[in-house]
Short mmCIF file of C-alpha atoms in Angstrom, two decimals:
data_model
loop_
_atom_site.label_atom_id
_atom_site.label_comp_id
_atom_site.label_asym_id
_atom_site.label_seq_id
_atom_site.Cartn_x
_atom_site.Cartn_y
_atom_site.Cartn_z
CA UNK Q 1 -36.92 19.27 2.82
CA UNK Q 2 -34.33 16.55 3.95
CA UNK Q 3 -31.30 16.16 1.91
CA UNK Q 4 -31.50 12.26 2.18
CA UNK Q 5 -34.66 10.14 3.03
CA UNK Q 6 -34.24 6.68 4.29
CA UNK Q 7 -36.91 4.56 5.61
CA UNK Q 8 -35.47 4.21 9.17
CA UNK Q 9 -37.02 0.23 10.35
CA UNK Q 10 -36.23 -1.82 11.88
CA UNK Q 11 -35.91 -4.26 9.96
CA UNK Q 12 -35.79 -7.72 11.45
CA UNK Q 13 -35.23 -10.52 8.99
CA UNK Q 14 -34.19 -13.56 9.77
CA UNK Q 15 -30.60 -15.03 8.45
CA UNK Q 16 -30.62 -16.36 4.63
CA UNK Q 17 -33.26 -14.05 4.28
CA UNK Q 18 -32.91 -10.80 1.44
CA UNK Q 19 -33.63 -7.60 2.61
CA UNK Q 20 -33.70 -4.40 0.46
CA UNK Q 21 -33.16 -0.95 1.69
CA UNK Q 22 -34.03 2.51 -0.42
CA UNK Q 23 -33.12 5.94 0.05
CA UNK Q 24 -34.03 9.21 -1.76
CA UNK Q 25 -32.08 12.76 -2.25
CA UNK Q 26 -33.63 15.65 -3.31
CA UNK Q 27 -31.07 17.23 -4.71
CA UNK Q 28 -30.16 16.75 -9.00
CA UNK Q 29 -27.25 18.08 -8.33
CA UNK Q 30 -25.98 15.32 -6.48
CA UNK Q 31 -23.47 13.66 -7.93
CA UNK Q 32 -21.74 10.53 -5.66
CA UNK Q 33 -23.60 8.21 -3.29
CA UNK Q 34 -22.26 5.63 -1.28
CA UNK Q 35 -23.67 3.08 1.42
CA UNK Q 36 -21.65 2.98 4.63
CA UNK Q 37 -22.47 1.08 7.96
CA UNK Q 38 -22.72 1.89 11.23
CA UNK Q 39 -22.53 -0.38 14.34
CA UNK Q 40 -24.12 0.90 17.96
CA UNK Q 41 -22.06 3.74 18.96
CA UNK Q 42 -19.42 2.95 16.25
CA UNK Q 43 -18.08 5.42 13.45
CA UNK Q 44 -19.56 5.42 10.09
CA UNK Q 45 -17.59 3.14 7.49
CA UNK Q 46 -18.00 2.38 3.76
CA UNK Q 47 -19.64 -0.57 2.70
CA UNK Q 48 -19.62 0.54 -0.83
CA UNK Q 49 -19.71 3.46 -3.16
CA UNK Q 50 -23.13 3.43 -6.46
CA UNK Q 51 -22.58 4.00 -9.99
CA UNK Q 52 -24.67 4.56 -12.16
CA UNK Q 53 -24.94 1.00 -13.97
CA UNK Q 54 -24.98 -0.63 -11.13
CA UNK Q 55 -22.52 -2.73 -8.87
CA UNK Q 56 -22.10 -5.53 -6.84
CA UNK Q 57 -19.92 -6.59 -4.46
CA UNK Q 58 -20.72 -10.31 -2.86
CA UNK Q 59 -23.91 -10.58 -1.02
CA UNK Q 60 -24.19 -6.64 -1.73
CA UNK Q 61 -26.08 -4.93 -4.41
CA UNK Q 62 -26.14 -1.68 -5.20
CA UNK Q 63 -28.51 0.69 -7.71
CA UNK Q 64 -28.63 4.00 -8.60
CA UNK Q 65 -31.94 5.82 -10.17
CA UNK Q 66 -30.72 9.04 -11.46
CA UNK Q 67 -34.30 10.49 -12.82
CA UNK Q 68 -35.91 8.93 -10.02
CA UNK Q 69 -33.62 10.21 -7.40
CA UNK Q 70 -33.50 6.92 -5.92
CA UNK Q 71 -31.13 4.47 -4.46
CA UNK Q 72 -30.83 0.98 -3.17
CA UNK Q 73 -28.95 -1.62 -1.29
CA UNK Q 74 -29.76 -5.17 -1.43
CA UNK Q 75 -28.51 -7.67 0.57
CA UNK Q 76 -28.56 -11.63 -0.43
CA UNK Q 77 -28.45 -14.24 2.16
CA UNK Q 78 -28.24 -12.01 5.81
CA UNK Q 79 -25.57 -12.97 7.97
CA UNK Q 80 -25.68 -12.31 12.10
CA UNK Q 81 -22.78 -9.90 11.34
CA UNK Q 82 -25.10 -7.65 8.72
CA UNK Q 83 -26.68 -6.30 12.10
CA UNK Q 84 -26.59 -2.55 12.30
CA UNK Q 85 -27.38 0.51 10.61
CA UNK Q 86 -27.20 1.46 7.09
CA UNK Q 87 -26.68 5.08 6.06
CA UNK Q 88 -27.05 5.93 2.58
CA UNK Q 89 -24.84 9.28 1.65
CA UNK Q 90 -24.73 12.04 -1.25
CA UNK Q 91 -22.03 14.32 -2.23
CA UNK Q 92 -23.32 17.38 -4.23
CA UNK Q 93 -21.52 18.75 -7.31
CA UNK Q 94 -18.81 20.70 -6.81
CA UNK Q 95 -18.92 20.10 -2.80
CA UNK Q 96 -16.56 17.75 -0.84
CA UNK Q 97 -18.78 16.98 2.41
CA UNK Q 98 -21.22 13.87 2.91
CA UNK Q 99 -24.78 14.37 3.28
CA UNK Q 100 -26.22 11.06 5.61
CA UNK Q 101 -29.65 9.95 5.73
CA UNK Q 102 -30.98 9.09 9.08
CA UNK Q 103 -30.22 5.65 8.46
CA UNK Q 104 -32.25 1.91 8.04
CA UNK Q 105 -31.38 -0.34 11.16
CA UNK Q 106 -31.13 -4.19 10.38
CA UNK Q 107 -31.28 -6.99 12.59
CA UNK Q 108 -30.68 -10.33 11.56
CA UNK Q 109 -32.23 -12.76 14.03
CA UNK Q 110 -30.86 -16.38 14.06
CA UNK R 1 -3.98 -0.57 8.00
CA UNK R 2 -3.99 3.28 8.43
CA UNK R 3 -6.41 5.24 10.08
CA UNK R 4 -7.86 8.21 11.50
CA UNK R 5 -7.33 8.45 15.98
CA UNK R 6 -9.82 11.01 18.11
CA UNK R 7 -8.52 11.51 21.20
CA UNK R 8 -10.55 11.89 23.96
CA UNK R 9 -12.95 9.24 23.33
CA UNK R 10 -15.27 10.88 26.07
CA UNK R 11 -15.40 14.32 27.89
CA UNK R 12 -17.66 15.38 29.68
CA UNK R 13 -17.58 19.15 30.41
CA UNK R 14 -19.79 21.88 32.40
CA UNK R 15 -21.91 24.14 30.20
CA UNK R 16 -19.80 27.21 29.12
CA UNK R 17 -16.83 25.89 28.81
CA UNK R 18 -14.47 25.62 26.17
CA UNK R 19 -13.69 22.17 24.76
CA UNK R 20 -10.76 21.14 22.32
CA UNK R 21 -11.38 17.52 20.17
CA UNK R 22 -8.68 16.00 18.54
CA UNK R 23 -7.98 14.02 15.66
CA UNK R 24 -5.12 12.85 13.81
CA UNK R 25 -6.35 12.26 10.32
CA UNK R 26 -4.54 9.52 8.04
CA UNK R 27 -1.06 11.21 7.29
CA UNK R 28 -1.13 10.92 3.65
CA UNK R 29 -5.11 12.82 3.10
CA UNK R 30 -5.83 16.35 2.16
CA UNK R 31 -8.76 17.13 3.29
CA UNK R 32 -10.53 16.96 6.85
CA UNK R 33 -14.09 17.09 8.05
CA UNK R 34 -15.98 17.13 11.38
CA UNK R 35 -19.24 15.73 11.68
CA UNK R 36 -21.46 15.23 14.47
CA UNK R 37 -24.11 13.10 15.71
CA UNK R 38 -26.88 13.51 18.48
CA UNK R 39 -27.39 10.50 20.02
CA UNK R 40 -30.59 8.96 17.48
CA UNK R 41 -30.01 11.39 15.00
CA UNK R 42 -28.15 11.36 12.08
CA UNK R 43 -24.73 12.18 11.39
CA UNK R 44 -24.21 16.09 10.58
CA UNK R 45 -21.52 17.97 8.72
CA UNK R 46 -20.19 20.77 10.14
CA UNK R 47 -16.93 21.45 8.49
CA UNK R 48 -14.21 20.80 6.10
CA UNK R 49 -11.13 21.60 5.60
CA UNK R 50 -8.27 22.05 2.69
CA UNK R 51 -5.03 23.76 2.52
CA UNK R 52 -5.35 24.97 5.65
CA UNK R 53 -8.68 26.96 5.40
CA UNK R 54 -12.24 26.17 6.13
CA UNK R 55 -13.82 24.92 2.50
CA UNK R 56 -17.30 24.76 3.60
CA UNK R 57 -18.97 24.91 6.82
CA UNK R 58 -22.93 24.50 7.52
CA UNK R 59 -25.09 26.27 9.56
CA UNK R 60 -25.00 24.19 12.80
CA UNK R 61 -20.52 25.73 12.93
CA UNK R 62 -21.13 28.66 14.31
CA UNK R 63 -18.93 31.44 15.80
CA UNK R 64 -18.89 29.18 18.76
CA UNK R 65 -16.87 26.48 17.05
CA UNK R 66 -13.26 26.66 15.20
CA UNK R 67 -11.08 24.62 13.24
CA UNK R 68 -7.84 24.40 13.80
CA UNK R 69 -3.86 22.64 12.31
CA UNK R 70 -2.01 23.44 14.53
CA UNK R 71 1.02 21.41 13.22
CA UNK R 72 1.51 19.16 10.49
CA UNK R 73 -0.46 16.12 12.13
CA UNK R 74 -3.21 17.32 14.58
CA UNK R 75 -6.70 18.87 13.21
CA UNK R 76 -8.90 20.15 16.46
CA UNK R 77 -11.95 21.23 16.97
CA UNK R 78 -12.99 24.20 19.37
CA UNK R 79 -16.32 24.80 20.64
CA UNK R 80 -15.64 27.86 22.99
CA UNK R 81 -18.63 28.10 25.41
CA UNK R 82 -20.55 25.03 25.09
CA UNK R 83 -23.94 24.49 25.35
CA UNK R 84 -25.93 21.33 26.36
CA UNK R 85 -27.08 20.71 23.26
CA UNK R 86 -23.55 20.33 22.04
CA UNK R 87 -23.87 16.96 23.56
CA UNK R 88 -23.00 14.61 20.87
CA UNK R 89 -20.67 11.92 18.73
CA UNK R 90 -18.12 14.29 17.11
CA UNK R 91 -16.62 12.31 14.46
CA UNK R 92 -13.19 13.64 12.41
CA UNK R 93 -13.07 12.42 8.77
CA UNK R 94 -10.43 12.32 6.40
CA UNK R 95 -9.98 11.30 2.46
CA UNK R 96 -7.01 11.88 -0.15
CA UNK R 97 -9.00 13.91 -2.76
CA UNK R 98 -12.33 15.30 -1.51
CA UNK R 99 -15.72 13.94 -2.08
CA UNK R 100 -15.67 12.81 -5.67
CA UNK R 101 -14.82 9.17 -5.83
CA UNK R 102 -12.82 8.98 -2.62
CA UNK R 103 -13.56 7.20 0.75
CA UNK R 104 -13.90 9.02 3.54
CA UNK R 105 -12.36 7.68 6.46
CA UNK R 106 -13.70 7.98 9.94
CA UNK R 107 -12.16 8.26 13.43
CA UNK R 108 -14.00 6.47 16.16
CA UNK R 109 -15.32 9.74 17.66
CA UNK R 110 -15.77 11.97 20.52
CA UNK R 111 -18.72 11.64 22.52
CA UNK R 112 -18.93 15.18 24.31
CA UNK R 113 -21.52 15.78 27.29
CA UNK R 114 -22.14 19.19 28.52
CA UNK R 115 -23.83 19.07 32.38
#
């Protein structure tokens, strides 16, 4: 059973346009999640950790699910630059290393 | 704006031999972390490491691979005989305070093929 589900697209959406991505762990334990972004061939970087009430920063919203097990990312008004792959990431209790789903690739077409 | 330098950003070795990657994580961060990526696939843990010892390690670091700081500013990975499906992003990490809370910095990567 994978640690972290994501669905992996593409998704194409065209710019103004909202997108929302989800992503599932399987593990209660689990105890931080994060979004990060990665461009072709480029390292992974944070776009922005989840709490539990919710938080938003900009364009960027993020949700967290605990009994469900379920997280999301939604993005208001695409930009070109939102191109790229988002990874959605778990830390377990009591363990320091990142789990990464396979990722949800986003294009943004003019 | 700190951050964390891999060094080479490509090698490409013959199957069987030994390979060293290197990192320089940010100089102020405790901990350190390989990962790795197969081109497609998604990106892996193998290893962390804290006060100079492995913390955790999954499956995929074997007895083939080996952590090493050496001095007070280089962490390296070995991967003593390599294999082609070793053939990957490897991608150093470093934060201030482990997982909880902290971000995770990346270094650009590695991309290691084995012929």
């Amino acid at each position: 059973r994978k640690e972290v589900e994501q669905d992996p697209g593409p998704f194409n959406v065209p710019e103004g346009a909202t997108v929302a991505f989800n992503c599932t762990y399987s593990n209660s334990a689990s105890q931080s999640f994060f979004w990060y972004r990665q461009d072709c061939r480029k390292e992974p970087k944070l776009l922005m950790s989840v709490y539990s009430s919710g938080n938003e920063d900009g364009r960027f919203t993020a949700q967290l699910n605990r009994a469900s097990q379920y997280i999301s990312l939604l993005i208001r008004d695409s930009k070109l630059s939102d191109s790229a792959t988002y990874l959605c990431v778990v830390i377990l209790t009591g363990a320091n290393n990142l789990f990464f789903g396979t990722g949800t690739r986003l294009t943004v077409i003019p | 704006e700190p951050e964390v330098t891999q060094t080479p950003s490509h090698q490409v070795t013959q199957m069987g031999q030994e390979v060293i990657l290197r990192c320089v994580p940010i100089s102020n961060h405790l901990y350190f972390y390989w990962y790795r990526q197969i081109l497609g696939q998604k990106v892996e843990f193998l290893v962390s490491f804290y006060n100079n010892e492995i913390s955790e390690k999954s499956e995929i670091f074997d007895d083939q691979f080996s952590v090493e700081r050496p001095d007070g500013s280089n962490f390296t990975l070995k991967i003593r005989s390599t294999k082609l499906e070793d053939s990957a992003m490897y991608f150093c990490a470093s934060n201030l305070a482990g997982g909880v809370g902290t971000e995770a910095f990346f270094g650009q990567g590695t991309r290691l093929t084995v012929v």
